[in-house]
Amino acid sequence: MSSMHSTITRRLSLSYALTSSPFLQVSRPMLLCQKATPPEALFPGEPLSFPVDIWSLGCAIWNIIGVRPLFDQFAITTDWMITEHVTVLGRLPSRWWEKWDSRFECFNGDGTPRNIEEVGPLWAERLEQFVQEPGQSRGMEEIGNEEKAALLTMLKGMLVFEPGERLTVEQVMESKWIKEWALPELEKIREVQ
């Protein structure tokens, strides 16, 4: 498979998912899998609403372009999943941080890791380890700096701790990464068919 074809195929799955009408007409929030569980679902008593879907979509986008989930695939406990969230995204909002009894096992009071070797890699390192390096080893084009910045901007807007601060599906569809990379790749695939 050529590197261009691999890159197009990687983006096709995402583009199709984002442009199919059932996706845009979601009727209720869904929790797709443990690895895509948003932080509000990990704390009892927190309401779940449509921002859950945006979090799950952000995780799904990562899974489509990468070879491993953004949040560790071996996170089998709630504490470890929260540890993964804090490692990648920073300190939890105070209402959750104070409820999390295990917070000082791996983190300082400000949410920084006590020992970086005890927690997983940060955003940039995960992008390199889980997306760039595996893609290159399979002959895929490297994601360029501009695309990488647009992708991370979109994902960081989707994976915000506070549900009300996450991007909406309309904002995701209007994001630079979707408009300049994902959808154009979908059009290239459609032209070939």
mmCIF file of C-alpha atoms in Angstrom:
data_model
loop_
_atom_site.group_PDB
_atom_site.id
_atom_site.type_symbol
_atom_site.label_atom_id
_atom_site.label_comp_id
_atom_site.label_asym_id
_atom_site.label_seq_id
_atom_site.Cartn_x
_atom_site.Cartn_y
_atom_site.Cartn_z
ATOM 1 C CA MET A 1 0.000 0.000 0.000
ATOM 2 C CA SER A 2 1.464 3.399 -0.927
ATOM 3 C CA SER A 3 2.059 5.970 1.786
ATOM 4 C CA MET A 4 -0.466 8.346 0.197
ATOM 5 C CA HIS A 5 -3.081 5.588 0.028
ATOM 6 C CA SER A 6 -2.410 4.703 3.687
ATOM 7 C CA THR A 7 -2.826 8.319 4.733
ATOM 8 C CA ILE A 8 -6.040 8.644 2.752
ATOM 9 C CA THR A 9 -7.404 5.401 4.182
ATOM 10 C CA ARG A 10 -6.623 6.540 7.722
ATOM 11 C CA ARG A 11 -8.597 9.722 7.215
ATOM 12 C CA LEU A 12 -11.409 8.100 5.218
ATOM 13 C CA SER A 13 -12.793 6.207 8.189
ATOM 14 C CA LEU A 14 -13.001 9.396 10.194
ATOM 15 C CA SER A 15 -14.397 11.508 7.361
ATOM 16 C CA TYR A 16 -17.130 8.989 6.638
ATOM 17 C CA ALA A 17 -18.086 8.784 10.311
ATOM 18 C CA LEU A 18 -18.284 12.549 10.615
ATOM 19 C CA THR A 19 -20.319 13.116 7.467
ATOM 20 C CA SER A 20 -22.850 10.321 7.800
ATOM 21 C CA SER A 21 -26.236 11.654 8.856
ATOM 22 C CA PRO A 22 -26.863 9.253 11.776
ATOM 23 C CA PHE A 23 -23.781 10.693 13.471
ATOM 24 C CA LEU A 24 -25.105 14.221 13.185
ATOM 25 C CA GLN A 25 -28.537 13.268 14.545
ATOM 26 C CA VAL A 26 -27.542 11.863 17.916
ATOM 27 C CA SER A 27 -30.557 11.480 20.177
ATOM 28 C CA ARG A 28 -28.907 10.607 23.501
ATOM 29 C CA PRO A 29 -25.436 10.561 25.035
ATOM 30 C CA MET A 30 -23.544 7.285 24.747
ATOM 31 C CA LEU A 31 -20.603 5.707 26.530
ATOM 32 C CA LEU A 32 -18.841 3.659 23.876
ATOM 33 C CA CYS A 33 -16.089 1.933 25.812
ATOM 34 C CA GLN A 34 -13.995 2.216 28.933
ATOM 35 C CA LYS A 35 -11.081 3.803 27.091
ATOM 36 C CA ALA A 36 -13.337 6.634 25.926
ATOM 37 C CA THR A 37 -14.962 7.198 29.318
ATOM 38 C CA PRO A 38 -15.140 10.928 30.075
ATOM 39 C CA PRO A 39 -14.138 12.150 33.531
ATOM 40 C CA GLU A 40 -17.685 13.045 34.577
ATOM 41 C CA ALA A 41 -18.649 9.377 34.236
ATOM 42 C CA LEU A 42 -15.916 8.402 36.704
ATOM 43 C CA PHE A 43 -17.309 10.458 39.587
ATOM 44 C CA PRO A 44 -20.620 9.304 41.114
ATOM 45 C CA GLY A 45 -23.440 11.809 40.978
ATOM 46 C CA GLU A 46 -22.146 13.745 37.981
ATOM 47 C CA PRO A 47 -24.775 14.257 35.260
ATOM 48 C CA LEU A 48 -24.097 12.879 31.791
ATOM 49 C CA SER A 49 -25.185 14.756 28.684
ATOM 50 C CA PHE A 50 -24.192 15.299 25.048
ATOM 51 C CA PRO A 51 -20.618 16.444 25.811
ATOM 52 C CA VAL A 52 -19.984 12.778 26.698
ATOM 53 C CA ASP A 53 -20.312 12.047 22.971
ATOM 54 C CA ILE A 54 -17.774 14.739 22.071
ATOM 55 C CA TRP A 55 -15.276 13.226 24.518
ATOM 56 C CA SER A 56 -15.904 9.758 23.060
ATOM 57 C CA LEU A 57 -15.564 11.112 19.515
ATOM 58 C CA GLY A 58 -12.231 12.723 20.395
ATOM 59 C CA CYS A 59 -11.017 9.361 21.686
ATOM 60 C CA ALA A 60 -12.368 7.625 18.562
ATOM 61 C CA ILE A 61 -10.560 10.065 16.260
ATOM 62 C CA TRP A 62 -7.330 9.371 18.123
ATOM 63 C CA ASN A 63 -7.926 5.619 17.813
ATOM 64 C CA ILE A 64 -8.494 5.904 14.060
ATOM 65 C CA ILE A 65 -5.252 7.762 13.399
ATOM 66 C CA GLY A 66 -3.152 6.030 16.059
ATOM 67 C CA VAL A 67 -2.240 2.490 16.982
ATOM 68 C CA ARG A 68 -3.055 2.795 20.692
ATOM 69 C CA PRO A 69 -5.752 4.623 22.621
ATOM 70 C CA LEU A 70 -4.868 8.103 23.878
ATOM 71 C CA PHE A 71 -5.619 6.923 27.398
ATOM 72 C CA ASP A 72 -3.710 3.766 28.299
ATOM 73 C CA GLN A 73 -5.246 0.557 27.054
ATOM 74 C CA PHE A 74 -4.191 -1.154 30.282
ATOM 75 C CA ALA A 75 -6.069 1.268 32.556
ATOM 76 C CA ILE A 76 -8.312 -1.280 34.256
ATOM 77 C CA THR A 77 -9.320 0.694 37.328
ATOM 78 C CA THR A 78 -11.066 4.014 37.752
ATOM 79 C CA ASP A 79 -8.011 5.386 39.569
ATOM 80 C CA TRP A 80 -5.713 4.445 36.703
ATOM 81 C CA MET A 81 -8.081 5.969 34.114
ATOM 82 C CA ILE A 82 -8.175 9.208 36.124
ATOM 83 C CA THR A 83 -4.369 9.055 36.347
ATOM 84 C CA GLU A 84 -4.261 8.818 32.548
ATOM 85 C CA HIS A 85 -6.612 11.795 32.169
ATOM 86 C CA VAL A 86 -4.524 13.940 34.533
ATOM 87 C CA THR A 87 -1.254 12.862 32.887
ATOM 88 C CA VAL A 88 -2.452 13.976 29.458
ATOM 89 C CA LEU A 89 -4.772 16.871 30.286
ATOM 90 C CA GLY A 90 -3.519 18.281 33.584
ATOM 91 C CA ARG A 91 -5.164 18.767 36.963
ATOM 92 C CA LEU A 92 -8.835 17.914 37.356
ATOM 93 C CA PRO A 93 -11.331 20.627 38.251
ATOM 94 C CA SER A 94 -11.332 21.155 42.040
ATOM 95 C CA ARG A 95 -14.678 19.416 42.649
ATOM 96 C CA TRP A 96 -13.255 16.167 41.198
ATOM 97 C CA TRP A 97 -9.666 16.635 42.370
ATOM 98 C CA GLU A 98 -10.808 16.820 46.001
ATOM 99 C CA LYS A 99 -12.988 13.692 45.628
ATOM 100 C CA TRP A 100 -10.167 11.645 44.118
ATOM 101 C CA ASP A 101 -8.565 9.912 47.098
ATOM 102 C CA SER A 102 -5.612 8.524 45.119
ATOM 103 C CA ARG A 103 -4.505 11.857 43.667
ATOM 104 C CA PHE A 104 -1.293 12.120 45.686
ATOM 105 C CA GLU A 105 -0.055 8.655 44.747
ATOM 106 C CA CYS A 106 1.208 9.949 41.394
ATOM 107 C CA PHE A 107 0.686 13.720 41.436
ATOM 108 C CA ASN A 108 1.618 16.852 43.339
ATOM 109 C CA GLY A 109 -1.107 19.219 44.529
ATOM 110 C CA ASP A 110 -0.923 21.203 41.282
ATOM 111 C CA GLY A 111 -1.501 18.081 39.164
ATOM 112 C CA THR A 112 2.077 17.686 37.948
ATOM 113 C CA PRO A 113 3.453 14.130 38.065
ATOM 114 C CA ARG A 114 5.502 13.269 41.148
ATOM 115 C CA ASN A 115 7.582 10.892 39.043
ATOM 116 C CA ILE A 116 7.149 11.050 35.271
ATOM 117 C CA GLU A 117 8.208 7.406 34.981
ATOM 118 C CA GLU A 118 5.188 6.308 37.052
ATOM 119 C CA VAL A 119 2.704 7.875 34.662
ATOM 120 C CA GLY A 120 2.456 7.647 30.889
ATOM 121 C CA PRO A 121 3.782 10.051 28.264
ATOM 122 C CA LEU A 122 2.297 13.498 27.673
ATOM 123 C CA TRP A 123 0.328 14.717 24.584
ATOM 124 C CA ALA A 124 3.265 15.405 22.285
ATOM 125 C CA GLU A 125 5.052 12.193 23.199
ATOM 126 C CA ARG A 126 1.877 10.156 22.709
ATOM 127 C CA LEU A 127 1.377 11.700 19.277
ATOM 128 C CA GLU A 128 4.891 10.660 18.297
ATOM 129 C CA GLN A 129 4.728 7.174 19.874
ATOM 130 C CA PHE A 130 1.144 6.222 18.984
ATOM 131 C CA VAL A 131 0.605 8.032 15.652
ATOM 132 C CA GLN A 132 3.759 9.273 13.906
ATOM 133 C CA GLU A 133 6.243 6.449 14.533
ATOM 134 C CA PRO A 134 3.835 3.552 13.813
ATOM 135 C CA GLY A 135 2.589 5.287 10.671
ATOM 136 C CA GLN A 136 6.098 5.860 9.373
ATOM 137 C CA SER A 137 7.069 2.257 10.086
ATOM 138 C CA ARG A 138 4.168 1.253 7.809
ATOM 139 C CA GLY A 139 5.206 3.611 5.026
ATOM 140 C CA MET A 140 2.636 6.313 5.791
ATOM 141 C CA GLU A 141 3.387 9.988 5.364
ATOM 142 C CA GLU A 142 4.347 11.853 8.499
ATOM 143 C CA ILE A 143 1.709 14.248 9.741
ATOM 144 C CA GLY A 144 3.142 17.694 9.021
ATOM 145 C CA ASN A 145 3.499 20.410 11.641
ATOM 146 C CA GLU A 146 0.512 22.451 10.448
ATOM 147 C CA GLU A 147 -1.781 19.419 10.363
ATOM 148 C CA LYS A 148 -0.441 18.223 13.715
ATOM 149 C CA ALA A 149 -1.183 21.617 15.288
ATOM 150 C CA ALA A 150 -4.709 21.654 13.829
ATOM 151 C CA LEU A 151 -5.355 18.083 14.976
ATOM 152 C CA LEU A 152 -4.153 18.754 18.521
ATOM 153 C CA THR A 153 -6.145 21.992 18.715
ATOM 154 C CA MET A 154 -9.311 20.121 17.753
ATOM 155 C CA LEU A 155 -8.664 17.166 20.081
ATOM 156 C CA LYS A 156 -7.755 19.399 23.015
ATOM 157 C CA GLY A 157 -11.054 21.239 22.472
ATOM 158 C CA MET A 158 -12.948 17.951 22.521
ATOM 159 C CA LEU A 159 -11.124 16.472 25.506
ATOM 160 C CA VAL A 160 -11.719 19.228 28.035
ATOM 161 C CA PHE A 161 -12.514 18.174 31.601
ATOM 162 C CA GLU A 162 -15.478 20.531 31.968
ATOM 163 C CA PRO A 163 -18.290 19.111 29.792
ATOM 164 C CA GLY A 164 -19.763 22.533 29.028
ATOM 165 C CA GLU A 165 -16.422 23.766 27.694
ATOM 166 C CA ARG A 166 -15.986 21.014 25.085
ATOM 167 C CA LEU A 167 -16.444 21.748 21.414
ATOM 168 C CA THR A 168 -19.873 21.058 19.953
ATOM 169 C CA VAL A 169 -20.254 18.723 16.967
ATOM 170 C CA GLU A 170 -20.769 21.794 14.777
ATOM 171 C CA GLN A 171 -17.490 23.272 16.022
ATOM 172 C CA VAL A 172 -15.714 19.977 15.383
ATOM 173 C CA MET A 173 -17.052 19.939 11.813
ATOM 174 C CA GLU A 174 -15.854 23.531 11.334
ATOM 175 C CA SER A 175 -12.409 22.848 12.793
ATOM 176 C CA LYS A 176 -9.360 23.463 10.637
ATOM 177 C CA TRP A 177 -8.294 19.806 10.780
ATOM 178 C CA ILE A 178 -11.659 18.489 9.569
ATOM 179 C CA LYS A 179 -11.990 21.104 6.828
ATOM 180 C CA GLU A 180 -8.401 21.114 5.559
ATOM 181 C CA TRP A 181 -7.356 17.473 6.002
ATOM 182 C CA ALA A 182 -10.101 14.966 6.846
ATOM 183 C CA LEU A 183 -12.810 16.078 4.406
ATOM 184 C CA PRO A 184 -10.432 16.711 1.465
ATOM 185 C CA GLU A 185 -9.093 13.168 1.896
ATOM 186 C CA LEU A 186 -12.650 11.853 1.805
ATOM 187 C CA GLU A 187 -13.210 13.680 -1.481
ATOM 188 C CA LYS A 188 -10.050 12.122 -2.944
ATOM 189 C CA ILE A 189 -11.336 8.675 -2.035
ATOM 190 C CA ARG A 190 -14.740 9.403 -3.570
ATOM 191 C CA GLU A 191 -13.067 10.514 -6.805
ATOM 192 C CA VAL A 192 -11.119 7.252 -7.015
ATOM 193 C CA GLN A 193 -14.247 5.144 -6.549
#
